[in-house]
Amino acid sequence: MSYLTESRKIEILMMIGYGDRARTQCEVVRLFRETHPDLPPLNQGTISKIEAQYREIGHVRKVPSKRLAVVDDDTKLNLLLALKENPITSARQLAHDSNLNHKTVLKILKYEKKRPYKMQAVQELLEDNPDRRCVGFLFPPDLQ
């Protein structure tokens, strides 16, 4: 509901009123439609959410849904030292060892320009496996 700015939410709270002069949500919906006919109509659920947010938090400003993880420098340093001691440790294992979220560890490593790599077993090419070996690239005669 991008059309509900902070000032419009405050206006809705003023329409609701307080004490024995409080209006019902149906009356507020009707009054808002009369006041702002150019805006999309409100429903009672929206008014209920605005009122509940005001009663719970004390304001109607937009509340950020995600809070950024605050990691101090010591934790970052310990994380980087653990990665230096064992460079094949996965990012998930680093997160588990340092009691951090996996995505937080990835953000720290990205900020520090470290790339988490996990060792994976690959198949070895032996002498008796000619079908798995690359023969080589043959250059066209004009490039030699």
CSV table of C-alpha atoms in Angstrom, one decimal:
chain,number,residue,atom,x,y,z
A,1,MET,CA,0.0,0.0,0.0
A,2,SER,CA,2.4,2.6,-1.2
A,3,TYR,CA,-0.3,5.3,-1.3
A,4,LEU,CA,-0.6,5.2,2.5
A,5,THR,CA,2.2,7.6,3.5
A,6,GLU,CA,3.0,8.3,7.1
A,7,SER,CA,0.8,11.5,7.0
A,8,ARG,CA,-2.2,9.5,5.7
A,9,LYS,CA,-1.7,6.9,8.4
A,10,ILE,CA,-1.7,9.6,11.0
A,11,GLU,CA,-4.9,11.0,9.4
A,12,ILE,CA,-6.5,7.6,9.7
A,13,LEU,CA,-5.6,7.5,13.4
A,14,MET,CA,-7.2,10.9,13.8
A,15,MET,CA,-10.3,9.6,12.0
A,16,ILE,CA,-10.5,6.7,14.5
A,17,GLY,CA,-10.4,9.1,17.4
A,18,TYR,CA,-9.9,8.4,21.0
A,19,GLY,CA,-12.0,7.6,24.1
A,20,ASP,CA,-15.8,8.0,23.9
A,21,ARG,CA,-15.4,9.8,20.5
A,22,ALA,CA,-13.8,6.8,18.8
A,23,ARG,CA,-15.3,5.6,15.5
A,24,THR,CA,-15.7,2.1,14.2
A,25,GLN,CA,-13.6,0.8,11.4
A,26,CYS,CA,-16.6,0.8,9.0
A,27,GLU,CA,-17.1,4.5,9.7
A,28,VAL,CA,-13.4,5.2,9.2
A,29,VAL,CA,-13.5,3.4,5.8
A,30,ARG,CA,-16.5,5.4,4.7
A,31,LEU,CA,-15.0,8.7,6.0
A,32,PHE,CA,-11.6,8.0,4.2
A,33,ARG,CA,-13.4,7.2,0.9
A,34,GLU,CA,-15.3,10.5,1.2
A,35,THR,CA,-12.2,12.5,2.1
A,36,HIS,CA,-10.0,10.8,-0.6
A,37,PRO,CA,-12.1,9.7,-3.5
A,38,ASP,CA,-9.1,9.6,-5.9
A,39,LEU,CA,-7.3,6.9,-3.8
A,40,PRO,CA,-8.1,3.2,-3.8
A,41,PRO,CA,-10.6,2.2,-1.1
A,42,LEU,CA,-9.3,1.0,2.2
A,43,ASN,CA,-10.5,-2.2,3.9
A,44,GLN,CA,-11.0,-2.8,7.6
A,45,GLY,CA,-7.9,-5.0,7.8
A,46,THR,CA,-5.7,-2.1,6.8
A,47,ILE,CA,-7.1,0.1,9.4
A,48,SER,CA,-6.8,-2.6,12.0
A,49,LYS,CA,-3.1,-3.1,11.2
A,50,ILE,CA,-2.4,0.6,11.4
A,51,GLU,CA,-4.2,0.9,14.7
A,52,ALA,CA,-2.4,-2.2,16.1
A,53,GLN,CA,1.0,-0.9,15.0
A,54,TYR,CA,0.3,2.5,16.7
A,55,ARG,CA,-0.8,0.8,19.9
A,56,GLU,CA,2.2,-1.6,19.9
A,57,ILE,CA,5.1,0.6,18.7
A,58,GLY,CA,3.8,4.1,19.3
A,59,HIS,CA,4.3,5.4,15.7
A,60,VAL,CA,3.1,4.5,12.2
A,61,ARG,CA,6.5,4.9,10.4
A,62,LYS,CA,7.6,2.0,8.2
A,63,VAL,CA,9.4,-0.5,10.3
A,64,PRO,CA,12.3,-2.4,8.6
A,65,SER,CA,11.5,-6.1,8.4
A,66,LYS,CA,15.1,-7.3,8.4
A,67,ARG,CA,17.7,-6.1,10.8
A,68,LEU,CA,21.2,-6.2,9.6
A,69,ALA,CA,23.4,-8.5,11.7
A,70,VAL,CA,25.9,-6.4,13.7
A,71,VAL,CA,29.2,-8.3,13.9
A,72,ASP,CA,32.1,-6.8,15.9
A,73,ASP,CA,35.6,-6.7,14.6
A,74,ASP,CA,36.8,-9.4,17.0
A,75,THR,CA,34.3,-11.9,15.5
A,76,LYS,CA,35.3,-10.9,12.0
A,77,LEU,CA,39.0,-11.4,12.9
A,78,ASN,CA,38.3,-14.8,14.5
A,79,LEU,CA,36.4,-15.9,11.4
A,80,LEU,CA,39.2,-14.8,9.1
A,81,LEU,CA,41.8,-16.5,11.3
A,82,ALA,CA,39.8,-19.7,11.3
A,83,LEU,CA,39.7,-19.6,7.5
A,84,LYS,CA,43.4,-19.0,7.3
A,85,GLU,CA,44.1,-21.9,9.6
A,86,ASN,CA,42.0,-24.3,7.6
A,87,PRO,CA,41.3,-22.8,4.1
A,88,ILE,CA,39.2,-25.8,3.0
A,89,THR,CA,36.6,-25.2,5.6
A,90,SER,CA,33.2,-24.6,4.2
A,91,ALA,CA,31.3,-21.4,4.9
A,92,ARG,CA,28.6,-23.4,6.6
A,93,GLN,CA,31.1,-25.0,9.0
A,94,LEU,CA,32.6,-21.5,9.7
A,95,ALA,CA,29.1,-20.3,10.5
A,96,HIS,CA,28.5,-23.2,12.8
A,97,ASP,CA,31.8,-22.8,14.6
A,98,SER,CA,31.4,-19.1,15.1
A,99,ASN,CA,27.7,-19.2,16.0
A,100,LEU,CA,26.7,-16.9,13.2
A,101,ASN,CA,24.2,-17.1,10.4
A,102,HIS,CA,25.4,-18.7,7.2
A,103,LYS,CA,24.5,-15.6,5.1
A,104,THR,CA,26.2,-13.3,7.6
A,105,VAL,CA,29.4,-15.3,7.1
A,106,LEU,CA,29.1,-15.1,3.4
A,107,LYS,CA,28.6,-11.4,3.6
A,108,ILE,CA,31.7,-11.0,5.7
A,109,LEU,CA,33.8,-13.2,3.4
A,110,LYS,CA,32.5,-11.2,0.4
A,111,TYR,CA,33.4,-7.9,2.0
A,112,GLU,CA,36.9,-9.2,2.9
A,113,LYS,CA,37.2,-10.5,-0.7
A,114,LYS,CA,37.7,-14.1,0.4
A,115,ARG,CA,36.1,-16.9,-1.5
A,116,PRO,CA,34.9,-20.0,0.3
A,117,TYR,CA,35.9,-23.1,-1.4
A,118,LYS,CA,35.1,-26.6,-0.5
A,119,MET,CA,37.4,-29.4,-1.6
A,120,GLN,CA,35.7,-32.0,-3.7
A,121,ALA,CA,37.0,-35.3,-4.8
A,122,VAL,CA,37.4,-35.5,-8.6
A,123,GLN,CA,38.2,-38.4,-10.7
A,124,GLU,CA,41.8,-39.1,-11.5
A,125,LEU,CA,42.9,-39.7,-15.0
A,126,LEU,CA,45.0,-42.8,-15.3
A,127,GLU,CA,47.0,-44.2,-18.2
A,128,ASP,CA,44.4,-46.8,-19.0
A,129,ASN,CA,41.5,-44.3,-19.4
A,130,PRO,CA,42.1,-42.8,-22.8
A,131,ASP,CA,38.4,-42.2,-23.3
A,132,ARG,CA,38.3,-39.7,-20.4
A,133,ARG,CA,41.4,-37.8,-21.4
A,134,CYS,CA,41.3,-34.7,-23.6
A,135,VAL,CA,43.4,-35.4,-26.8
A,136,GLY,CA,44.2,-31.8,-27.3
A,137,PHE,CA,43.2,-29.0,-29.5
A,138,LEU,CA,44.3,-29.1,-33.1
A,139,PHE,CA,44.9,-25.7,-34.6
A,140,PRO,CA,43.7,-25.0,-38.0
A,141,PRO,CA,46.6,-24.6,-40.5
A,142,ASP,CA,46.3,-20.9,-40.8
A,143,LEU,CA,46.8,-20.3,-37.1
A,144,GLN,CA,50.1,-22.2,-36.8
